Every structure is written in structure tokens, then in C-alpha cells.
Amino acid sequence: MLRTTLIVVSVLALVSAAGIALTKRLTGSFLPPTASSSSGPAAITSGRGVALSFSDRPRALPAFSLRDLNGQPLSSELGRGKVVLVNFWATWCGPCKDELPMLVALQAHYRDQLQIIGLSIDTKPEDEVRAFVAEFKLNYPNAVAPAELVEAFGGVNVVPATYVVTPDGQIVQRRIGLLDPSRTEHEVRSL
């Protein structure tokens, strides 16, 4: 019995340490930059060791038009001329919560070159989703995605799921699961 308890406590300690390390990595690596370049804001992360790859068969961003959680129009045209990250998420999703500080930092830092669009797959009342967005101080538009929009993206079975879209509206990458801060930033910068 004592041996089982020690094993369970050890596993919980390792999982907690891994969670703390991941949180520090996500939030700690997004400190304000110290310099800027002539091609736009300085990178937040170094990009060392990051390998970028994009689809050689991009597809058009599905057309959509809906209202965001504040009642404002939200459409696929919102980010035209900018890099767009369409991020499917849910209030109950731990990895979604973990990547929010990074998405907020990217939107603030690259506001002239980037548009993030958050699409919740929650079935909770919209008021609860709106409270979640306010709690995490999301600085980009969010809406609850209707089923037909989720299907237009090929179905979203796992969240977070993020689609990287070129300034001319072509999806060139789909990221399933927690985003890597450096890779995501340098995908945005390269486009």
C-alpha cells in the first residue's frame, strides 16, 4: 500500500513539474522585444532550430460570416492582407488555455501583420464562453463556431486546432494540439 502511494505521489509530482515547465516556457518566452528591424517588429523568440514547412497544395480559407461574442460581424475577409491564424478552441481544453498567453502576445506584437480569429467549439451557453474570453483577456475576435463552419474546415475533432492562412486567403498549414511558440511566430514572420 505504501509503495503504491509513493508511486502515485511521484507520478503526480512529475506531471505537475512538466505542467509548470510548459507554462513557464509559453509565458516566459514572450517577453517584450528589445529591438526592431526595418521589416517590422523584432522577433519575440529566437527561432533557433525551428524548421518551417507549408503545404504545397494550399486550399482556400472557407468563406464564413457570423457574429463574434460581442455581436460584431466576423467573416473570413477580416484578415485579408494579413497572415491569419484561425484557432479552434474550447473552454474545457487545458492545452487551449496553455497557448492563450502566446496568442495574445502574438496578436499584440504583430497587430499590423497578423489577425487571429478564435472559434470556440463549446456547447455551453454563449455567456459562459464570453466570460472565459474576458477572463483570459483575449485581444482578438472570438465566436462560437456553428457545426457547418467546423465541417467546412474538414471537421475539428481535436482542439486546439490552428490553421495558418496566407495574406491572400490560402490555408498553408494546420497545427493540431498545443502550438510551439517559436514555430508559430516564425510561420507568421515568414508569410
mmCIF file with all atom_site columns, C-alpha atoms in Angstrom:
data_model
loop_
_atom_site.group_PDB
_atom_site.id
_atom_site.type_symbol
_atom_site.label_atom_id
_atom_site.label_alt_id
_atom_site.label_comp_id
_atom_site.label_asym_id
_atom_site.label_entity_id
_atom_site.label_seq_id
_atom_site.pdbx_PDB_ins_code
_atom_site.Cartn_x
_atom_site.Cartn_y
_atom_site.Cartn_z
_atom_site.occupancy
_atom_site.B_iso_or_equiv
_atom_site.pdbx_formal_charge
_atom_site.auth_seq_id
_atom_site.auth_comp_id
_atom_site.auth_asym_id
_atom_site.auth_atom_id
_atom_site.pdbx_PDB_model_num
ATOM 1   C CA . MET A 1 1   ? 0.000   0.000  0.000   1.00 0.00 ? 1   MET A CA 1
ATOM 2   C CA . LEU A 1 2   ? 2.802   2.418  0.929   1.00 0.00 ? 2   LEU A CA 1
ATOM 3   C CA . ARG A 1 3   ? 4.637   1.567  -2.288  1.00 0.00 ? 3   ARG A CA 1
ATOM 4   C CA . THR A 1 4   ? 1.535   2.333  -4.389  1.00 0.00 ? 4   THR A CA 1
ATOM 5   C CA . THR A 1 5   ? 1.050   5.645  -2.616  1.00 0.00 ? 5   THR A CA 1
ATOM 6   C CA . LEU A 1 6   ? 4.687   6.604  -3.261  1.00 0.00 ? 6   LEU A CA 1
ATOM 7   C CA . ILE A 1 7   ? 4.342   5.748  -6.946  1.00 0.00 ? 7   ILE A CA 1
ATOM 8   C CA . VAL A 1 8   ? 1.150   7.801  -7.301  1.00 0.00 ? 8   VAL A CA 1
ATOM 9   C CA . VAL A 1 9   ? 2.696   10.784 -5.486  1.00 0.00 ? 9   VAL A CA 1
ATOM 10  C CA . SER A 1 10  ? 5.834   10.553 -7.662  1.00 0.00 ? 10  SER A CA 1
ATOM 11  C CA . VAL A 1 11  ? 3.808   10.474 -10.878 1.00 0.00 ? 11  VAL A CA 1
ATOM 12  C CA . LEU A 1 12  ? 1.705   13.453 -9.758  1.00 0.00 ? 12  LEU A CA 1
ATOM 13  C CA . ALA A 1 13  ? 4.855   15.408 -8.890  1.00 0.00 ? 13  ALA A CA 1
ATOM 14  C CA . LEU A 1 14  ? 6.348   14.706 -12.346 1.00 0.00 ? 14  LEU A CA 1
ATOM 15  C CA . VAL A 1 15  ? 3.149   15.715 -14.136 1.00 0.00 ? 15  VAL A CA 1
ATOM 16  C CA . SER A 1 16  ? 2.945   18.926 -12.073 1.00 0.00 ? 16  SER A CA 1
ATOM 17  C CA . ALA A 1 17  ? 6.578   19.774 -12.803 1.00 0.00 ? 17  ALA A CA 1
ATOM 18  C CA . ALA A 1 18  ? 6.021   19.204 -16.538 1.00 0.00 ? 18  ALA A CA 1
ATOM 19  C CA . GLY A 1 19  ? 2.950   21.480 -16.457 1.00 0.00 ? 19  GLY A CA 1
ATOM 20  C CA . ILE A 1 20  ? 4.842   24.231 -14.642 1.00 0.00 ? 20  ILE A CA 1
ATOM 21  C CA . ALA A 1 21  ? 7.756   23.976 -17.081 1.00 0.00 ? 21  ALA A CA 1
ATOM 22  C CA . LEU A 1 22  ? 5.422   24.194 -20.082 1.00 0.00 ? 22  LEU A CA 1
ATOM 23  C CA . THR A 1 23  ? 3.622   27.202 -18.639 1.00 0.00 ? 23  THR A CA 1
ATOM 24  C CA . LYS A 1 24  ? 6.917   28.982 -17.956 1.00 0.00 ? 24  LYS A CA 1
ATOM 25  C CA . ARG A 1 25  ? 8.083   28.207 -21.491 1.00 0.00 ? 25  ARG A CA 1
ATOM 26  C CA . LEU A 1 26  ? 4.923   29.582 -23.047 1.00 0.00 ? 26  LEU A CA 1
ATOM 27  C CA . THR A 1 27  ? 4.672   32.719 -20.959 1.00 0.00 ? 27  THR A CA 1
ATOM 28  C CA . GLY A 1 28  ? 8.350   33.337 -20.252 1.00 0.00 ? 28  GLY A CA 1
ATOM 29  C CA . SER A 1 29  ? 9.440   33.246 -23.863 1.00 0.00 ? 29  SER A CA 1
ATOM 30  C CA . PHE A 1 30  ? 7.055   36.058 -24.758 1.00 0.00 ? 30  PHE A CA 1
ATOM 31  C CA . LEU A 1 31  ? 8.789   38.991 -23.157 1.00 0.00 ? 31  LEU A CA 1
ATOM 32  C CA . PRO A 1 32  ? 8.784   42.349 -24.918 1.00 0.00 ? 32  PRO A CA 1
ATOM 33  C CA . PRO A 1 33  ? 11.462  42.528 -27.620 1.00 0.00 ? 33  PRO A CA 1
ATOM 34  C CA . THR A 1 34  ? 14.403  44.843 -27.223 1.00 0.00 ? 34  THR A CA 1
ATOM 35  C CA . ALA A 1 35  ? 14.916  45.878 -30.818 1.00 0.00 ? 35  ALA A CA 1
ATOM 36  C CA . SER A 1 36  ? 13.038  46.146 -34.079 1.00 0.00 ? 36  SER A CA 1
ATOM 37  C CA . SER A 1 37  ? 14.043  45.625 -37.657 1.00 0.00 ? 37  SER A CA 1
ATOM 38  C CA . SER A 1 38  ? 13.259  47.594 -40.757 1.00 0.00 ? 38  SER A CA 1
ATOM 39  C CA . SER A 1 39  ? 10.980  44.763 -41.958 1.00 0.00 ? 39  SER A CA 1
ATOM 40  C CA . GLY A 1 40  ? 8.641   45.064 -38.988 1.00 0.00 ? 40  GLY A CA 1
ATOM 41  C CA . PRO A 1 41  ? 8.709   44.318 -35.290 1.00 0.00 ? 41  PRO A CA 1
ATOM 42  C CA . ALA A 1 42  ? 11.602  42.349 -33.873 1.00 0.00 ? 42  ALA A CA 1
ATOM 43  C CA . ALA A 1 43  ? 11.004  38.668 -33.281 1.00 0.00 ? 43  ALA A CA 1
ATOM 44  C CA . ILE A 1 44  ? 9.788   37.734 -29.825 1.00 0.00 ? 44  ILE A CA 1
ATOM 45  C CA . THR A 1 45  ? 11.514  34.333 -29.950 1.00 0.00 ? 45  THR A CA 1
ATOM 46  C CA . SER A 1 46  ? 14.878  33.431 -31.457 1.00 0.00 ? 46  SER A CA 1
ATOM 47  C CA . GLY A 1 47  ? 13.642  30.891 -33.981 1.00 0.00 ? 47  GLY A CA 1
ATOM 48  C CA . ARG A 1 48  ? 16.782  28.822 -33.489 1.00 0.00 ? 48  ARG A CA 1
ATOM 49  C CA . GLY A 1 49  ? 16.201  25.225 -34.501 1.00 0.00 ? 49  GLY A CA 1
ATOM 50  C CA . VAL A 1 50  ? 12.778  25.952 -35.979 1.00 0.00 ? 50  VAL A CA 1
ATOM 51  C CA . ALA A 1 51  ? 12.029  24.194 -39.250 1.00 0.00 ? 51  ALA A CA 1
ATOM 52  C CA . LEU A 1 52  ? 9.129   25.640 -41.188 1.00 0.00 ? 52  LEU A CA 1
ATOM 53  C CA . SER A 1 53  ? 7.038   23.720 -43.676 1.00 0.00 ? 53  SER A CA 1
ATOM 54  C CA . PHE A 1 54  ? 3.947   24.730 -45.560 1.00 0.00 ? 54  PHE A CA 1
ATOM 55  C CA . SER A 1 55  ? 1.587   22.782 -47.776 1.00 0.00 ? 55  SER A CA 1
ATOM 56  C CA . ASP A 1 56  ? 2.489   22.557 -51.421 1.00 0.00 ? 56  ASP A CA 1
ATOM 57  C CA . ARG A 1 57  ? -1.270  22.324 -52.072 1.00 0.00 ? 57  ARG A CA 1
ATOM 58  C CA . PRO A 1 58  ? -2.810  25.237 -50.205 1.00 0.00 ? 58  PRO A CA 1
ATOM 59  C CA . ARG A 1 59  ? -6.576  25.480 -50.096 1.00 0.00 ? 59  ARG A CA 1
ATOM 60  C CA . ALA A 1 60  ? -8.807  28.495 -49.823 1.00 0.00 ? 60  ALA A CA 1
ATOM 61  C CA . LEU A 1 61  ? -9.969  29.585 -46.407 1.00 0.00 ? 61  LEU A CA 1
ATOM 62  C CA . PRO A 1 62  ? -13.649 28.566 -46.167 1.00 0.00 ? 62  PRO A CA 1
ATOM 63  C CA . ALA A 1 63  ? -15.952 31.547 -46.526 1.00 0.00 ? 63  ALA A CA 1
ATOM 64  C CA . PHE A 1 64  ? -17.890 32.353 -43.370 1.00 0.00 ? 64  PHE A CA 1
ATOM 65  C CA . SER A 1 65  ? -19.887 35.192 -41.928 1.00 0.00 ? 65  SER A CA 1
ATOM 66  C CA . LEU A 1 66  ? -21.129 35.238 -38.346 1.00 0.00 ? 66  LEU A CA 1
ATOM 67  C CA . ARG A 1 67  ? -21.265 37.411 -35.236 1.00 0.00 ? 67  ARG A CA 1
ATOM 68  C CA . ASP A 1 68  ? -18.474 37.393 -32.666 1.00 0.00 ? 68  ASP A CA 1
ATOM 69  C CA . LEU A 1 69  ? -19.125 37.152 -28.932 1.00 0.00 ? 69  LEU A CA 1
ATOM 70  C CA . ASN A 1 70  ? -19.542 40.944 -28.791 1.00 0.00 ? 70  ASN A CA 1
ATOM 71  C CA . GLY A 1 71  ? -22.167 40.937 -31.547 1.00 0.00 ? 71  GLY A CA 1
ATOM 72  C CA . GLN A 1 72  ? -19.786 42.363 -34.157 1.00 0.00 ? 72  GLN A CA 1
ATOM 73  C CA . PRO A 1 73  ? -19.568 40.950 -37.703 1.00 0.00 ? 73  PRO A CA 1
ATOM 74  C CA . LEU A 1 74  ? -16.845 38.323 -38.130 1.00 0.00 ? 74  LEU A CA 1
ATOM 75  C CA . SER A 1 75  ? -16.025 36.913 -41.533 1.00 0.00 ? 75  SER A CA 1
ATOM 76  C CA . SER A 1 76  ? -13.332 35.153 -43.464 1.00 0.00 ? 76  SER A CA 1
ATOM 77  C CA . GLU A 1 77  ? -12.480 38.543 -45.021 1.00 0.00 ? 77  GLU A CA 1
ATOM 78  C CA . LEU A 1 78  ? -11.389 40.036 -41.674 1.00 0.00 ? 78  LEU A CA 1
ATOM 79  C CA . GLY A 1 79  ? -7.694  39.316 -42.058 1.00 0.00 ? 79  GLY A CA 1
ATOM 80  C CA . ARG A 1 80  ? -7.378  39.749 -45.815 1.00 0.00 ? 80  ARG A CA 1
ATOM 81  C CA . GLY A 1 81  ? -3.934  41.216 -46.484 1.00 0.00 ? 81  GLY A CA 1
ATOM 82  C CA . LYS A 1 82  ? -2.546  39.839 -43.210 1.00 0.00 ? 82  LYS A CA 1
ATOM 83  C CA . VAL A 1 83  ? -1.436  36.447 -42.015 1.00 0.00 ? 83  VAL A CA 1
ATOM 84  C CA . VAL A 1 84  ? -4.398  34.838 -40.268 1.00 0.00 ? 84  VAL A CA 1
ATOM 85  C CA . LEU A 1 85  ? -4.412  32.190 -37.554 1.00 0.00 ? 85  LEU A CA 1
ATOM 86  C CA . VAL A 1 86  ? -7.814  30.534 -37.228 1.00 0.00 ? 86  VAL A CA 1
ATOM 87  C CA . ASN A 1 87  ? -7.726  28.898 -33.805 1.00 0.00 ? 87  ASN A CA 1
ATOM 88  C CA . PHE A 1 88  ? -10.406 26.370 -32.815 1.00 0.00 ? 88  PHE A CA 1
ATOM 89  C CA . TRP A 1 89  ? -10.593 26.003 -29.033 1.00 0.00 ? 89  TRP A CA 1
ATOM 90  C CA . ALA A 1 90  ? -12.879 25.156 -26.104 1.00 0.00 ? 90  ALA A CA 1
ATOM 91  C CA . THR A 1 91  ? -13.244 26.421 -22.532 1.00 0.00 ? 91  THR A CA 1
ATOM 92  C CA . TRP A 1 92  ? -12.701 22.902 -21.147 1.00 0.00 ? 92  TRP A CA 1
ATOM 93  C CA . CYS A 1 93  ? -9.477  22.321 -23.112 1.00 0.00 ? 93  CYS A CA 1
ATOM 94  C CA . GLY A 1 94  ? -6.298  22.507 -20.992 1.00 0.00 ? 94  GLY A CA 1
ATOM 95  C CA . PRO A 1 95  ? -3.839  22.911 -23.910 1.00 0.00 ? 95  PRO A CA 1
ATOM 96  C CA . CYS A 1 96  ? -6.101  25.651 -25.327 1.00 0.00 ? 96  CYS A CA 1
ATOM 97  C CA . LYS A 1 97  ? -5.752  27.579 -22.070 1.00 0.00 ? 97  LYS A CA 1
ATOM 98  C CA . ASP A 1 98  ? -1.978  26.999 -22.073 1.00 0.00 ? 98  ASP A CA 1
ATOM 99  C CA . GLU A 1 99  ? -1.485  28.570 -25.511 1.00 0.00 ? 99  GLU A CA 1
ATOM 100 C CA . LEU A 1 100 ? -3.683  31.637 -24.921 1.00 0.00 ? 100 LEU A CA 1
ATOM 101 C CA . PRO A 1 101 ? -0.884  33.838 -23.468 1.00 0.00 ? 101 PRO A CA 1
ATOM 102 C CA . MET A 1 102 ? 1.165   33.164 -26.605 1.00 0.00 ? 102 MET A CA 1
ATOM 103 C CA . LEU A 1 103 ? -1.712  34.001 -28.944 1.00 0.00 ? 103 LEU A CA 1
ATOM 104 C CA . VAL A 1 104 ? -2.462  37.213 -27.034 1.00 0.00 ? 104 VAL A CA 1
ATOM 105 C CA . ALA A 1 105 ? 1.233   38.193 -27.212 1.00 0.00 ? 105 ALA A CA 1
ATOM 106 C CA . LEU A 1 106 ? 1.443   37.449 -30.950 1.00 0.00 ? 106 LEU A CA 1
ATOM 107 C CA . GLN A 1 107 ? -1.701  39.460 -31.712 1.00 0.00 ? 107 GLN A CA 1
ATOM 108 C CA . ALA A 1 108 ? -0.422  42.432 -29.705 1.00 0.00 ? 108 ALA A CA 1
ATOM 109 C CA . HIS A 1 109 ? 3.096   42.323 -31.158 1.00 0.00 ? 109 HIS A CA 1
ATOM 110 C CA . TYR A 1 110 ? 2.150   41.720 -34.822 1.00 0.00 ? 110 TYR A CA 1
ATOM 111 C CA . ARG A 1 111 ? -1.176  43.591 -34.883 1.00 0.00 ? 111 ARG A CA 1
ATOM 112 C CA . ASP A 1 112 ? -0.368  45.205 -38.253 1.00 0.00 ? 112 ASP A CA 1
ATOM 113 C CA . GLN A 1 113 ? 0.659   41.933 -39.917 1.00 0.00 ? 113 GLN A CA 1
ATOM 114 C CA . LEU A 1 114 ? -1.466  39.305 -38.132 1.00 0.00 ? 114 LEU A CA 1
ATOM 115 C CA . GLN A 1 115 ? -5.114  38.609 -37.406 1.00 0.00 ? 115 GLN A CA 1
ATOM 116 C CA . ILE A 1 116 ? -6.060  35.814 -35.033 1.00 0.00 ? 116 ILE A CA 1
ATOM 117 C CA . ILE A 1 117 ? -9.634  34.540 -35.140 1.00 0.00 ? 117 ILE A CA 1
ATOM 118 C CA . GLY A 1 118 ? -10.785 32.347 -32.269 1.00 0.00 ? 118 GLY A CA 1
ATOM 119 C CA . LEU A 1 119 ? -13.576 29.851 -32.902 1.00 0.00 ? 119 LEU A CA 1
ATOM 120 C CA . SER A 1 120 ? -14.939 28.011 -29.885 1.00 0.00 ? 120 SER A CA 1
ATOM 121 C CA . ILE A 1 121 ? -16.469 24.574 -30.333 1.00 0.00 ? 121 ILE A CA 1
ATOM 122 C CA . ASP A 1 122 ? -18.174 24.829 -26.945 1.00 0.00 ? 122 ASP A CA 1
ATOM 123 C CA . THR A 1 123 ? -21.765 23.746 -26.480 1.00 0.00 ? 123 THR A CA 1
ATOM 124 C CA . LYS A 1 124 ? -22.014 25.866 -23.326 1.00 0.00 ? 124 LYS A CA 1
ATOM 125 C CA . PRO A 1 125 ? -24.173 28.998 -23.304 1.00 0.00 ? 125 PRO A CA 1
ATOM 126 C CA . GLU A 1 126 ? -22.551 31.896 -25.117 1.00 0.00 ? 126 GLU A CA 1
ATOM 127 C CA . ASP A 1 127 ? -22.421 33.918 -21.878 1.00 0.00 ? 127 ASP A CA 1
ATOM 128 C CA . GLU A 1 128 ? -20.049 31.340 -20.350 1.00 0.00 ? 128 GLU A CA 1
ATOM 129 C CA . VAL A 1 129 ? -17.800 31.414 -23.415 1.00 0.00 ? 129 VAL A CA 1
ATOM 130 C CA . ARG A 1 130 ? -17.847 35.240 -23.332 1.00 0.00 ? 130 ARG A CA 1
ATOM 131 C CA . ALA A 1 131 ? -16.840 35.188 -19.637 1.00 0.00 ? 131 ALA A CA 1
ATOM 132 C CA . PHE A 1 132 ? -13.943 32.848 -20.481 1.00 0.00 ? 132 PHE A CA 1
ATOM 133 C CA . VAL A 1 133 ? -12.728 35.221 -23.227 1.00 0.00 ? 133 VAL A CA 1
ATOM 134 C CA . ALA A 1 134 ? -12.905 38.147 -20.785 1.00 0.00 ? 134 ALA A CA 1
ATOM 135 C CA . GLU A 1 135 ? -11.088 36.193 -18.047 1.00 0.00 ? 135 GLU A CA 1
ATOM 136 C CA . PHE A 1 136 ? -8.174  35.405 -20.371 1.00 0.00 ? 136 PHE A CA 1
ATOM 137 C CA . LYS A 1 137 ? -8.220  38.940 -21.853 1.00 0.00 ? 137 LYS A CA 1
ATOM 138 C CA . LEU A 1 138 ? -8.237  37.706 -25.444 1.00 0.00 ? 138 LEU A CA 1
ATOM 139 C CA . ASN A 1 139 ? -7.369  40.620 -27.733 1.00 0.00 ? 139 ASN A CA 1
ATOM 140 C CA . TYR A 1 140 ? -8.735  39.147 -30.955 1.00 0.00 ? 140 TYR A CA 1
ATOM 141 C CA . PRO A 1 141 ? -12.279 38.338 -32.108 1.00 0.00 ? 141 PRO A CA 1
ATOM 142 C CA . ASN A 1 142 ? -13.876 35.094 -30.928 1.00 0.00 ? 142 ASN A CA 1
ATOM 143 C CA . ALA A 1 143 ? -17.122 33.377 -31.837 1.00 0.00 ? 143 ALA A CA 1
ATOM 144 C CA . VAL A 1 144 ? -18.832 30.090 -31.182 1.00 0.00 ? 144 VAL A CA 1
ATOM 145 C CA . ALA A 1 145 ? -18.386 28.090 -34.383 1.00 0.00 ? 145 ALA A CA 1
ATOM 146 C CA . PRO A 1 146 ? -21.563 26.627 -35.857 1.00 0.00 ? 146 PRO A CA 1
ATOM 147 C CA . ALA A 1 147 ? -21.353 22.948 -36.882 1.00 0.00 ? 147 ALA A CA 1
ATOM 148 C CA . GLU A 1 148 ? -21.355 23.790 -40.596 1.00 0.00 ? 148 GLU A CA 1
ATOM 149 C CA . LEU A 1 149 ? -18.269 26.016 -40.159 1.00 0.00 ? 149 LEU A CA 1
ATOM 150 C CA . VAL A 1 150 ? -16.439 23.265 -38.270 1.00 0.00 ? 150 VAL A CA 1
ATOM 151 C CA . GLU A 1 151 ? -17.279 20.905 -41.153 1.00 0.00 ? 151 GLU A CA 1
ATOM 152 C CA . ALA A 1 152 ? -16.085 23.475 -43.727 1.00 0.00 ? 152 ALA A CA 1
ATOM 153 C CA . PHE A 1 153 ? -12.640 23.181 -42.116 1.00 0.00 ? 153 PHE A CA 1
ATOM 154 C CA . GLY A 1 154 ? -12.743 19.407 -42.622 1.00 0.00 ? 154 GLY A CA 1
ATOM 155 C CA . GLY A 1 155 ? -14.107 18.679 -39.162 1.00 0.00 ? 155 GLY A CA 1
ATOM 156 C CA . VAL A 1 156 ? -12.281 19.584 -35.992 1.00 0.00 ? 156 VAL A CA 1
ATOM 157 C CA . ASN A 1 157 ? -12.015 16.506 -33.778 1.00 0.00 ? 157 ASN A CA 1
ATOM 158 C CA . VAL A 1 158 ? -9.197  17.742 -31.539 1.00 0.00 ? 158 VAL A CA 1
ATOM 159 C CA . VAL A 1 159 ? -8.598  21.155 -30.001 1.00 0.00 ? 159 VAL A CA 1
ATOM 160 C CA . PRO A 1 160 ? -6.653  23.262 -30.106 1.00 0.00 ? 160 PRO A CA 1
ATOM 161 C CA . ALA A 1 161 ? -6.515  23.193 -33.890 1.00 0.00 ? 161 ALA A CA 1
ATOM 162 C CA . THR A 1 162 ? -4.937  26.146 -35.669 1.00 0.00 ? 162 THR A CA 1
ATOM 163 C CA . TYR A 1 163 ? -4.987  26.924 -39.379 1.00 0.00 ? 163 TYR A CA 1
ATOM 164 C CA . VAL A 1 164 ? -2.267  29.172 -40.805 1.00 0.00 ? 164 VAL A CA 1
ATOM 165 C CA . VAL A 1 165 ? -3.597  31.341 -43.642 1.00 0.00 ? 165 VAL A CA 1
ATOM 166 C CA . THR A 1 166 ? -1.599  33.473 -46.082 1.00 0.00 ? 166 THR A CA 1
ATOM 167 C CA . PRO A 1 167 ? -2.448  37.158 -46.653 1.00 0.00 ? 167 PRO A CA 1
ATOM 168 C CA . ASP A 1 168 ? -4.267  36.148 -49.856 1.00 0.00 ? 168 ASP A CA 1
ATOM 169 C CA . GLY A 1 169 ? -6.530  33.670 -48.044 1.00 0.00 ? 169 GLY A CA 1
ATOM 170 C CA . GLN A 1 170 ? -4.843  30.293 -48.588 1.00 0.00 ? 170 GLN A CA 1
ATOM 171 C CA . ILE A 1 171 ? -4.533  27.720 -45.785 1.00 0.00 ? 171 ILE A CA 1
ATOM 172 C CA . VAL A 1 172 ? -0.927  26.514 -45.858 1.00 0.00 ? 172 VAL A CA 1
ATOM 173 C CA . GLN A 1 173 ? -0.652  24.746 -42.513 1.00 0.00 ? 173 GLN A CA 1
ATOM 174 C CA . ARG A 1 174 ? -2.818  23.021 -39.906 1.00 0.00 ? 174 ARG A CA 1
ATOM 175 C CA . ARG A 1 175 ? -1.487  22.572 -36.407 1.00 0.00 ? 175 ARG A CA 1
ATOM 176 C CA . ILE A 1 176 ? -3.243  20.099 -34.123 1.00 0.00 ? 176 ILE A CA 1
ATOM 177 C CA . GLY A 1 177 ? -2.564  20.368 -30.400 1.00 0.00 ? 177 GLY A CA 1
ATOM 178 C CA . LEU A 1 178 ? -0.587  22.887 -28.396 1.00 0.00 ? 178 LEU A CA 1
ATOM 179 C CA . LEU A 1 179 ? 1.263   25.377 -30.596 1.00 0.00 ? 179 LEU A CA 1
ATOM 180 C CA . ASP A 1 180 ? 5.025   25.732 -30.393 1.00 0.00 ? 180 ASP A CA 1
ATOM 181 C CA . PRO A 1 181 ? 5.632   29.451 -29.686 1.00 0.00 ? 181 PRO A CA 1
ATOM 182 C CA . SER A 1 182 ? 8.778   29.787 -31.785 1.00 0.00 ? 182 SER A CA 1
ATOM 183 C CA . ARG A 1 183 ? 7.448   27.835 -34.770 1.00 0.00 ? 183 ARG A CA 1
ATOM 184 C CA . THR A 1 184 ? 4.148   29.725 -34.775 1.00 0.00 ? 184 THR A CA 1
ATOM 185 C CA . GLU A 1 185 ? 5.818   33.127 -34.571 1.00 0.00 ? 185 GLU A CA 1
ATOM 186 C CA . HIS A 1 186 ? 8.257   32.327 -37.359 1.00 0.00 ? 186 HIS A CA 1
ATOM 187 C CA . GLU A 1 187 ? 5.499   30.937 -39.582 1.00 0.00 ? 187 GLU A CA 1
ATOM 188 C CA . VAL A 1 188 ? 3.767   34.294 -39.186 1.00 0.00 ? 188 VAL A CA 1
ATOM 189 C CA . ARG A 1 189 ? 7.011   36.191 -39.849 1.00 0.00 ? 189 ARG A CA 1
ATOM 190 C CA . SER A 1 190 ? 7.868   34.150 -42.949 1.00 0.00 ? 190 SER A CA 1
ATOM 191 C CA . LEU A 1 191 ? 4.450   34.736 -44.520 1.00 0.00 ? 191 LEU A CA 1
#
